[in-house]
Tab-separated table of C-alpha atoms and ligand atoms in Angstrom:
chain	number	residue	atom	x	y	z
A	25	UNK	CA	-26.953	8.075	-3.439
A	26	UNK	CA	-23.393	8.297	-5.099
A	27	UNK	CA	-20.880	5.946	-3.442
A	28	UNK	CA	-18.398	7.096	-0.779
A	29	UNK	CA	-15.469	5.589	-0.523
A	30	UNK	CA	-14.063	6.599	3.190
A	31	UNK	CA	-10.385	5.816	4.032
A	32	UNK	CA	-10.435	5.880	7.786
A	33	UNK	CA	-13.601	2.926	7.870
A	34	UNK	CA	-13.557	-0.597	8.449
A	35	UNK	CA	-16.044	-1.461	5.779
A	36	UNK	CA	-14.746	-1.126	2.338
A	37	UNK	CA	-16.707	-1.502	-1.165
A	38	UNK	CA	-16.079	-5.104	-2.928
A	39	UNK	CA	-16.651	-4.599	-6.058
A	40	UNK	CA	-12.975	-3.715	-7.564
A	41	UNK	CA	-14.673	-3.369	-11.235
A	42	UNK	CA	-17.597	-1.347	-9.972
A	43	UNK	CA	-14.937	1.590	-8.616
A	44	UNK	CA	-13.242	1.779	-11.678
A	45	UNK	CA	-16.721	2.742	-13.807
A	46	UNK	CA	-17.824	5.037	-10.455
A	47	UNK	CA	-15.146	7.038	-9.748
A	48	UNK	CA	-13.435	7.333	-13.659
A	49	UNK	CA	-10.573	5.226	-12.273
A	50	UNK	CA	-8.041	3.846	-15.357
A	51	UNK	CA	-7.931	0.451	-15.419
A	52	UNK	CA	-4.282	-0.529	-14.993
A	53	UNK	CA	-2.778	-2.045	-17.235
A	54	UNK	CA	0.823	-3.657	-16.245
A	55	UNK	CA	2.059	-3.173	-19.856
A	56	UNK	CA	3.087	0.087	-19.465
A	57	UNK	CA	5.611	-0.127	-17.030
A	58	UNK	CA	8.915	-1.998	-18.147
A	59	UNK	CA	9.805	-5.068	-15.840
A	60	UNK	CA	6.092	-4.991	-13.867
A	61	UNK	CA	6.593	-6.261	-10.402
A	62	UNK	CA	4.676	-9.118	-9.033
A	63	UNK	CA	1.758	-6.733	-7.187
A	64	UNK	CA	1.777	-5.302	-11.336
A	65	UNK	CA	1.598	-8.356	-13.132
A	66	UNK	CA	-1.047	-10.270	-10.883
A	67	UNK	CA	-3.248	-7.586	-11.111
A	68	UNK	CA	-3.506	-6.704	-7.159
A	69	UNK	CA	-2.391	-3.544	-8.559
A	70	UNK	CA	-5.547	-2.723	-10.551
A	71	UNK	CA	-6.673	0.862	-11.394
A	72	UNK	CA	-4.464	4.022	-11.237
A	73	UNK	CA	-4.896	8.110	-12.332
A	74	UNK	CA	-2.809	9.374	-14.968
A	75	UNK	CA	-0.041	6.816	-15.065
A	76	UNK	CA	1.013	7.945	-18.641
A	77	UNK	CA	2.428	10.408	-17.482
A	78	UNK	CA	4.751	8.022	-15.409
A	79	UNK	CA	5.534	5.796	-17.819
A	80	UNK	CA	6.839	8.006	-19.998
A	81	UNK	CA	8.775	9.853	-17.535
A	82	UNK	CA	10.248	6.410	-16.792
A	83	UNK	CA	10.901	5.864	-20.785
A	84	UNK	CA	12.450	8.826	-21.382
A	85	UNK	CA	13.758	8.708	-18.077
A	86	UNK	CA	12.907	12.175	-16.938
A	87	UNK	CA	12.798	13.647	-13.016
A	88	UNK	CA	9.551	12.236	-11.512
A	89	UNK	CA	9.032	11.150	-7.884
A	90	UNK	CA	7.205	8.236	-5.401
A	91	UNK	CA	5.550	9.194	-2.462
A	92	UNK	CA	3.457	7.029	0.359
A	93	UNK	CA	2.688	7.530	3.882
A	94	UNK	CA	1.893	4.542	5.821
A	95	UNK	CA	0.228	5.315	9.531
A	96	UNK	CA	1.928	3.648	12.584
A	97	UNK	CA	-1.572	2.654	13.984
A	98	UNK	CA	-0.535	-0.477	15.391
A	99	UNK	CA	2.840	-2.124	16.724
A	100	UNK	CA	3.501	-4.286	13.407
A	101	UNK	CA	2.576	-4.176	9.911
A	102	UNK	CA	-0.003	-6.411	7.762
A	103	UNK	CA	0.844	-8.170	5.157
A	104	UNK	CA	-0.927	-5.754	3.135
A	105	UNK	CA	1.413	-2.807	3.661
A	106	UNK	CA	4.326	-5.344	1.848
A	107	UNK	CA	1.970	-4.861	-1.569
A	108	UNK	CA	2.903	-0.532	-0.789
A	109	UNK	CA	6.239	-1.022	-0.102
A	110	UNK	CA	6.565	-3.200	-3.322
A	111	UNK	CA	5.318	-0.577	-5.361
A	112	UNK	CA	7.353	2.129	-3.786
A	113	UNK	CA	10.559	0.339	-4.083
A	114	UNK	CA	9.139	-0.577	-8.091
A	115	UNK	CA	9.869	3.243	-8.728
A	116	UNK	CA	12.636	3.614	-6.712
A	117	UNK	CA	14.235	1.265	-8.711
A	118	UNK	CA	12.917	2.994	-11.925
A	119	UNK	CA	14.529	6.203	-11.473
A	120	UNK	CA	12.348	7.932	-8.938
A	121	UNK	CA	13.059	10.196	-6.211
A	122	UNK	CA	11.599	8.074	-2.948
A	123	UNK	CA	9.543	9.419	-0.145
A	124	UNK	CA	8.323	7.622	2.690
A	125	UNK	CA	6.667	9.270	5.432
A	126	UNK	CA	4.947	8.873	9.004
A	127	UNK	CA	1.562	10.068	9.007
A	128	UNK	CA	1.528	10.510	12.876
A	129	UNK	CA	-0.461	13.553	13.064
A	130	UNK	CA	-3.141	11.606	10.969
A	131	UNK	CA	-2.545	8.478	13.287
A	132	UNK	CA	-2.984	11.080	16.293
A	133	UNK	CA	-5.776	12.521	14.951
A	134	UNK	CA	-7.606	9.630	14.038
A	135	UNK	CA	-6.167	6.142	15.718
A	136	UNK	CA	-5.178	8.280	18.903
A	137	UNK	CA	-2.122	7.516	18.650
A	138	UNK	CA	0.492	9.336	20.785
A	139	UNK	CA	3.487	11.377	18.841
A	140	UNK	CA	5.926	10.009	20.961
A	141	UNK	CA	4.521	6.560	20.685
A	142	UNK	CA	4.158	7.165	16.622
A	143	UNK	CA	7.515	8.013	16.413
A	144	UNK	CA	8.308	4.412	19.060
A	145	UNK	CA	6.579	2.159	16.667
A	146	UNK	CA	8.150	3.905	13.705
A	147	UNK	CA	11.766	3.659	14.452
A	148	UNK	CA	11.578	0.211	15.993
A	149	UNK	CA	9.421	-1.343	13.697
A	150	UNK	CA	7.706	0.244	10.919
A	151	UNK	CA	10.703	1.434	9.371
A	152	UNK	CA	13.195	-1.473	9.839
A	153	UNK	CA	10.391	-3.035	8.206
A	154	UNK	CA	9.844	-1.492	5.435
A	155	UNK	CA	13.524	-1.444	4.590
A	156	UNK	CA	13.619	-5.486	5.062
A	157	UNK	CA	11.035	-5.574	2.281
A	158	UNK	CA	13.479	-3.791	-0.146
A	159	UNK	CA	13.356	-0.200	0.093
A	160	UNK	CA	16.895	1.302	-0.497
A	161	UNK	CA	17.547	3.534	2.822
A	162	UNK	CA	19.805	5.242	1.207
A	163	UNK	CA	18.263	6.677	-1.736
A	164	UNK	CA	14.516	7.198	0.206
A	165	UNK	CA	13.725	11.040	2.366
A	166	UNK	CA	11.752	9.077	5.138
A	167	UNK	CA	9.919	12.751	7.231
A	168	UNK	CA	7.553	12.090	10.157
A	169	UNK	CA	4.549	14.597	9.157
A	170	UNK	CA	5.118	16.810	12.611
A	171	UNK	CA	8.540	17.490	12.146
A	172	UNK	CA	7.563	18.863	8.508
A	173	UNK	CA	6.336	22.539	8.808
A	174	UNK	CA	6.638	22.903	4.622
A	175	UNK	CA	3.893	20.147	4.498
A	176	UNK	CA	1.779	21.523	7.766
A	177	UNK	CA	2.580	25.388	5.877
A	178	UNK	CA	1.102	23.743	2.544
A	179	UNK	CA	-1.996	21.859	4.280
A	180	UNK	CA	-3.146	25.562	5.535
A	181	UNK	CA	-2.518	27.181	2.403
A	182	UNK	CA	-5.163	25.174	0.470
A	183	UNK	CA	-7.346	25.046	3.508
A	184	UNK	CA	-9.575	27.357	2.296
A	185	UNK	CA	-9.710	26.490	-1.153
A	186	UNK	CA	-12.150	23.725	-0.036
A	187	UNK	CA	-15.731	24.232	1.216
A	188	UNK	CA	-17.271	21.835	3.581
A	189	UNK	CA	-20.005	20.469	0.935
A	190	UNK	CA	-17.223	19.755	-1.449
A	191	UNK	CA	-15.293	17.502	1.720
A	192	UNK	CA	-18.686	15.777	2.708
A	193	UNK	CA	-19.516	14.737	-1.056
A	194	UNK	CA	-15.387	13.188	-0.958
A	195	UNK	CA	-15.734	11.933	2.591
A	196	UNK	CA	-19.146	11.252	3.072
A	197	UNK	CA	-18.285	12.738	6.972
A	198	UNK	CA	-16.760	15.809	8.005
A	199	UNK	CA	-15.079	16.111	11.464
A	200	UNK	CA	-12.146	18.698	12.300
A	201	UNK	CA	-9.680	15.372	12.251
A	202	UNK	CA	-10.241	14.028	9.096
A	203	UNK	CA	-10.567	17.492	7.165
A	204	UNK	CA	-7.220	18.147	8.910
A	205	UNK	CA	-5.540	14.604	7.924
A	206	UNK	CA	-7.100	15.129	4.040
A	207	UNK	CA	-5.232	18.818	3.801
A	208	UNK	CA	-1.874	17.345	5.326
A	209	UNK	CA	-2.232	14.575	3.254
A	210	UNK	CA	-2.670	17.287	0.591
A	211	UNK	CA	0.407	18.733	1.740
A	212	UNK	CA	2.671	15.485	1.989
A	213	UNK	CA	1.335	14.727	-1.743
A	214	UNK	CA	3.287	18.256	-3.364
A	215	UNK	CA	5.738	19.504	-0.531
A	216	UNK	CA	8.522	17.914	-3.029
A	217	UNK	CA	7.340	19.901	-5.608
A	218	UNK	CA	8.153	23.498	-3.599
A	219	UNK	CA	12.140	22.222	-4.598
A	220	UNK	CA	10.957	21.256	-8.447
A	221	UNK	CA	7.836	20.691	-10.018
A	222	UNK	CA	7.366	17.422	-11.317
A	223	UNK	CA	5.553	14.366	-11.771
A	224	UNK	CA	4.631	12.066	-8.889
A	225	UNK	CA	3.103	8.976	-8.475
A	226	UNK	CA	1.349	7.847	-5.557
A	227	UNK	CA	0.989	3.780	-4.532
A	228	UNK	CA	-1.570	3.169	-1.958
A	229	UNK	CA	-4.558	1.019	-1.453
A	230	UNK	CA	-7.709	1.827	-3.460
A	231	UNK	CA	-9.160	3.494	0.044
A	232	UNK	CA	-7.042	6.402	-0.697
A	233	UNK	CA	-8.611	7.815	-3.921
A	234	UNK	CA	-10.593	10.820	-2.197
A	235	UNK	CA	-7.531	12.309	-0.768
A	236	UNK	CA	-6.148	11.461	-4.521
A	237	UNK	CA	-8.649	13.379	-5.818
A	238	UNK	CA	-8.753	16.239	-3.136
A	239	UNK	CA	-4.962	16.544	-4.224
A	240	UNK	CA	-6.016	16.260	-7.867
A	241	UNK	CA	-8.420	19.327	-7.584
A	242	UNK	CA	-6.425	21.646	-5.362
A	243	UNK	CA	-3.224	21.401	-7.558
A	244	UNK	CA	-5.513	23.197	-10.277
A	245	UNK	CA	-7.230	25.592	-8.179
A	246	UNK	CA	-3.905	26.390	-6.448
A	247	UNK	CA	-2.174	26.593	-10.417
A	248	UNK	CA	-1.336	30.312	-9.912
A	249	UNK	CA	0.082	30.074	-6.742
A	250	UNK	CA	1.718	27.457	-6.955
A	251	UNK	CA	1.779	25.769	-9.922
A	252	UNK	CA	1.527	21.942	-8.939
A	253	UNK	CA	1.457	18.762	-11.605
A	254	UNK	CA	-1.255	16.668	-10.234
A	255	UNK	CA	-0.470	13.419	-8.327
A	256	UNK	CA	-0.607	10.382	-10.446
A	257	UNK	CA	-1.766	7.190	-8.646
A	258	UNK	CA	-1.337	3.506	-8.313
A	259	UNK	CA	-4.068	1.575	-6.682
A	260	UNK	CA	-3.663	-2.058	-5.157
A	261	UNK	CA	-6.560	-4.319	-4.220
A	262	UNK	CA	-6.576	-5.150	-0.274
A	263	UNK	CA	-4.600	-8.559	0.451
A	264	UNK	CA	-8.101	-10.513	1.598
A	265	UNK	CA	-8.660	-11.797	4.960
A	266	UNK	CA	-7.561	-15.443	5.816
A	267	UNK	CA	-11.404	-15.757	6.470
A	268	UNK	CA	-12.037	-14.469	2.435
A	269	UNK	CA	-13.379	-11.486	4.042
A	270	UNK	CA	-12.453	-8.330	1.866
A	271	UNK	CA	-9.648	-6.922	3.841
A	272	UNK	CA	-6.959	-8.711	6.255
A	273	UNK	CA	-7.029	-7.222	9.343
A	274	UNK	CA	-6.203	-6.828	12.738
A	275	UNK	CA	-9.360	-6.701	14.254
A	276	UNK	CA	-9.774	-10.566	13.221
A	277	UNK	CA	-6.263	-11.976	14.440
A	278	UNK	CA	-7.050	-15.691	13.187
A	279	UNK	CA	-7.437	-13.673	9.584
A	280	UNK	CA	-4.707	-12.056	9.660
A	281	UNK	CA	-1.072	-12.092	9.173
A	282	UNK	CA	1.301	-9.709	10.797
A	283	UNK	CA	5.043	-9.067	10.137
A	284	UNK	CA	6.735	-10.756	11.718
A	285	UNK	CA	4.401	-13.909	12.972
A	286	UNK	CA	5.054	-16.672	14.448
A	287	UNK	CA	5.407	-19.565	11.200
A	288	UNK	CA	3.750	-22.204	13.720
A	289	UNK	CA	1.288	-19.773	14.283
A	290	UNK	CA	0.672	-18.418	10.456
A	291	UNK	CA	0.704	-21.942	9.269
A	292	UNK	CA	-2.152	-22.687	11.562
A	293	UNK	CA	-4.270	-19.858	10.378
A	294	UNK	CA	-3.339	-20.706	6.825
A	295	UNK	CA	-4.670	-24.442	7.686
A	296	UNK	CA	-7.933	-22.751	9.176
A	297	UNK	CA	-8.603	-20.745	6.143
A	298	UNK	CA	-11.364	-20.450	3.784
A	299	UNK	CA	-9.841	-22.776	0.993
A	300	UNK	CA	-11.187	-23.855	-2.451
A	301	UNK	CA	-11.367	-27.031	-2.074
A	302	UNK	CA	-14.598	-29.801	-2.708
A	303	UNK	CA	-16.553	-31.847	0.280
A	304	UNK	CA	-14.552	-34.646	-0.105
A	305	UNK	CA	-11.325	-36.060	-1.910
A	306	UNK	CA	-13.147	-37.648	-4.688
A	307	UNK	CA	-14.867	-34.901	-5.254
A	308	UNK	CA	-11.549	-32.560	-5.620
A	309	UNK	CA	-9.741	-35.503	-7.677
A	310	UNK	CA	-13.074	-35.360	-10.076
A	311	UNK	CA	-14.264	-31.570	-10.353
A	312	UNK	CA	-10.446	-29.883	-9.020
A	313	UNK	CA	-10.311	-26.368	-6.804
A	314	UNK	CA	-11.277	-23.314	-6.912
A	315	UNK	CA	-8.095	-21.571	-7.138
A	316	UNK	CA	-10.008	-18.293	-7.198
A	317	UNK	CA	-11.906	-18.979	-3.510
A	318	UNK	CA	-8.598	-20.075	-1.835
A	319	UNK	CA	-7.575	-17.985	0.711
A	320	UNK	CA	-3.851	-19.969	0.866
A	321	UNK	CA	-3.407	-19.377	-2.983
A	322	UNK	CA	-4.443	-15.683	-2.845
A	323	UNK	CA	-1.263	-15.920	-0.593
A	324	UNK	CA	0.807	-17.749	-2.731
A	325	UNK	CA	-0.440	-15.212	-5.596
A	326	UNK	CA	0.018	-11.784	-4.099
A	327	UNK	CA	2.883	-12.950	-1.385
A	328	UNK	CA	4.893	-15.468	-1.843
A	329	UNK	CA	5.382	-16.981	-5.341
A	330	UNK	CA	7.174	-14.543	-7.028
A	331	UNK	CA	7.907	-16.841	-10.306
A	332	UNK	CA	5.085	-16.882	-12.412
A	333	UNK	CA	5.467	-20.777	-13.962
A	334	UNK	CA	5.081	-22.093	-10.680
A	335	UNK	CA	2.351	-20.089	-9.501
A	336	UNK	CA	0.797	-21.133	-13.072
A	337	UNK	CA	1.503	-24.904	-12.655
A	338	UNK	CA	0.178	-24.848	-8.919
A	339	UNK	CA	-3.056	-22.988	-10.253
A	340	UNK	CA	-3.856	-26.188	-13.107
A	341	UNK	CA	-2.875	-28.607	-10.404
A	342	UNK	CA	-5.193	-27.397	-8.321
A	343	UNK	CA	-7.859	-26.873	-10.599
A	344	UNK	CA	-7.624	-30.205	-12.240
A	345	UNK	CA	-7.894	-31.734	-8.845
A	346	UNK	CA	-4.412	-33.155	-9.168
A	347	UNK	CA	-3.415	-30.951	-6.293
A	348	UNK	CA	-5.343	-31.512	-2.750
A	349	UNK	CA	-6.043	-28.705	-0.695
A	350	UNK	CA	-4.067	-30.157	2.444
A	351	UNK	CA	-1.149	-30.247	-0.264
A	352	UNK	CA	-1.502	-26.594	-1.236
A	353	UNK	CA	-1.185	-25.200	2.632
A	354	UNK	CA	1.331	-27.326	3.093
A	355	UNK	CA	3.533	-25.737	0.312
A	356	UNK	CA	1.962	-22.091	1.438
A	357	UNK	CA	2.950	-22.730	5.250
A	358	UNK	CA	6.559	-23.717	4.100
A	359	UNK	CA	6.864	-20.836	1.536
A	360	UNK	CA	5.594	-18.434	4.680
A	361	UNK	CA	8.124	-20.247	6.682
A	362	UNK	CA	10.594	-19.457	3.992
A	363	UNK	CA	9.621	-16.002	3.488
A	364	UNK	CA	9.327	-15.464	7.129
A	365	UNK	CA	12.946	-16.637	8.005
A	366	UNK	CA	14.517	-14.117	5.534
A	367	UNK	CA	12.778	-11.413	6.727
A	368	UNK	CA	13.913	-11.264	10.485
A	369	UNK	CA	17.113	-11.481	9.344
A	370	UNK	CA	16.631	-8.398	6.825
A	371	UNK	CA	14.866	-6.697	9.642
A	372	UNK	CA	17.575	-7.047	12.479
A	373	UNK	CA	20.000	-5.695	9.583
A	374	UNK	CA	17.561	-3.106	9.020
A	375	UNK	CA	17.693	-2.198	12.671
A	376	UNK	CA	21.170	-1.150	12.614
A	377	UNK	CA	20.660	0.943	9.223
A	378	UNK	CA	17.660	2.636	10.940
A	379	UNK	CA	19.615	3.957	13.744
A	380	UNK	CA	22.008	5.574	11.609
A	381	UNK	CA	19.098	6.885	9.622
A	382	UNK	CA	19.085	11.167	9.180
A	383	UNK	CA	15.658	12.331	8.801
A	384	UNK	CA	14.139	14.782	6.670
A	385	UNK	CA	13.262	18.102	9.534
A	386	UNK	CA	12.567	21.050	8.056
A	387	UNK	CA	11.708	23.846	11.041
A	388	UNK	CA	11.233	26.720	8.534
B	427	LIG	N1	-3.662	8.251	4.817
B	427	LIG	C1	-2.615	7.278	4.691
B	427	LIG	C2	-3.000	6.025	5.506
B	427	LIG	O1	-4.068	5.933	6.004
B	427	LIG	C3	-1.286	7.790	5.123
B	427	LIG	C4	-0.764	8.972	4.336
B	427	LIG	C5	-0.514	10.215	4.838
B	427	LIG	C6	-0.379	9.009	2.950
B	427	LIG	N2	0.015	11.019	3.888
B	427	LIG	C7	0.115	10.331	2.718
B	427	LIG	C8	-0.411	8.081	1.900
B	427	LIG	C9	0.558	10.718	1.460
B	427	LIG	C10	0.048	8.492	0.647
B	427	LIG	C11	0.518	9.807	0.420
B	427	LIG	O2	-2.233	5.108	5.686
């Protein structure tokens, strides 16, 4: 039985390497962009599709564009979303054109989520947010998918240049929702494109690659009508639950972060978390950590230690034992503290810049 990846499930495959040699993924290699980001060069950003083609529009620095949709299905973000918006605002500031949309017909569809209380969540939080993390309002087209009839004109257009067996071997399921979400998604993906065909790269978690390769497929069947380039794609790994489970989420509060939390309140699930640490002191001092199994350096790694020779020197303390495991939540808490301080006040600046905001509405 092949393997199905499905984006709308809880339960996600593990095995990073194992997706790369099932579903012909390239294995990213942080090289090829100049100036990698920290998601890039820590390798949370680990496979991609065609990225060549990026990097040399970026080289020679030719018209190219970033696109990612995040879904407003709850009131605040994870910190997982942070590791998109990084990657987004990467090409942004590497010449691309930036879109950011709303998928709140997907998050109607299949998180029954209101419009109205899409659009809420959105404007008071999802967006503000994303701008405190370091996406340039100004040179980003943020759409909400309903108020985009190119992208809802597009989705029908390659509705039926896809058969139902072809969906079910992608999805594994077919329901009218998600074969309606895939198609918009497919729409979202090349509506730039009606303006000028170009290059695109997509960033989004690894849980995306079937509508990745949905788009993939219908911008060659659709070549004489329209005449797409295929989507290009950048896939992260999930940030991991506090717990080590495979994917933070909200489901499992004491595993999960949210922006913004509470830093009493983080630093007590941080102190709860699955760490790498031995039985006892002695033990640590004599065989050191497990840097890999530590839930509070995962955070440090993909989060909140941006400079690489302290991250390094924090990795052989702990491994040599000369750092205790008490000592490296302590210095994650007060980085997340840190972190956590800046951002509110980004985000009430954001605030003002989002009600300003003109969005992208295209009626005809
Ligand atoms: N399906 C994405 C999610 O679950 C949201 C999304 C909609 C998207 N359209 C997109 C992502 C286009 C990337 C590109 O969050």
């Amino acid at each position: 039985m092949p393997h199905i990846i499905d984006p709308w499930g809880a339960e996600l495959p593990a095995d990073y390497d194992r997706l790369i040699h099932e579903f012909g993924l390239e294995v990213f290699d942080p090289k090829i962009f100049p100036g990698p980001n920290v998601p890039m060069r820590r390798m949370v950003c680990f496979a991609g599709r065609d990225l060549k083609r990026i990097a040399s529009c970026i080289a020679e620095k030719k018209p190219y564009y970033a696109l990612t949709g995040i879904m407003p299905s709850a009131e605040r973000i994870h910190f997982g979303t942070k590791t998109v918006i990084e990657n987004i605002r990467y090409f942004q500031e590497h010449g691309a054109k930036t879109y950011v949309l709303v998928a709140d017909l997907e998050a109607m569809m299949t998180r029954k989520v209101s419009l109205a209380e899409a659009q809420r969540r959105a404007l008071e939080f999802h967006i503000p947010a994303y701008i405190a993390l370091g996406l340039d309002a100004k040179k980003t087209t943020f759409y909400f998918q309903s108020e985009n009839k190119q992208v809802m004109k597009l989705a029908y257009s390659f509705a039926p240049r896809v058969t139902t067996n072809e969906f079910r071997a992608l999805y594994g399921t077919m329901d009218a929702p998600r074969m309606l979400s895939a198609l918009t998604q497919a729409g979202d993906i090349f509506w730039p494109q009606l303006e000028e065909r170009m290059p695109c790269v997509i960033p989004v978690g690894i849980d995306q690659d079937p509508h990745i390769r949905l788009s993939r497929d219908l911008a060659v069947r659709t070549r004489k009508e329209f005449n797409f380039i295929p989507p290009s794609a950048l896939f992260h790994k999930f940030t991991p639950g506090l717990d080590g489970s495979l994917k933070m989420s909200k489901s499992k509060p004491s595993s999960c972060i949210e922006l913004p939390e509470e830093p009493d309140l983080a630093c007590k699930k941080i102190i709860s978390a699955v760490s790498g640490g031995r039985e006892t002191i002695n033990e640590h001092r004599r065989l050191g950590g497990i840097p890999e199994k530590d839930m509070a350096f995962e955070l440090l790694k993909i989060h909140l230690l941006p400079k690489d020779e302290e991250l390094n020197k924090i990795y052989n303390d702990y491994k040599t034992g000369k750092l205790l495991t008490s000592e490296l939540k302590q210095i994650t808490c007060e980085l997340f503290e840190r972190f956590m301080r800046d951002f509110e006040e980004r985000f009430e600046r954001a605030k003002k810049i989002v009600s300003r905001l003109r969005f992208f509405r295209r009626e005809i």
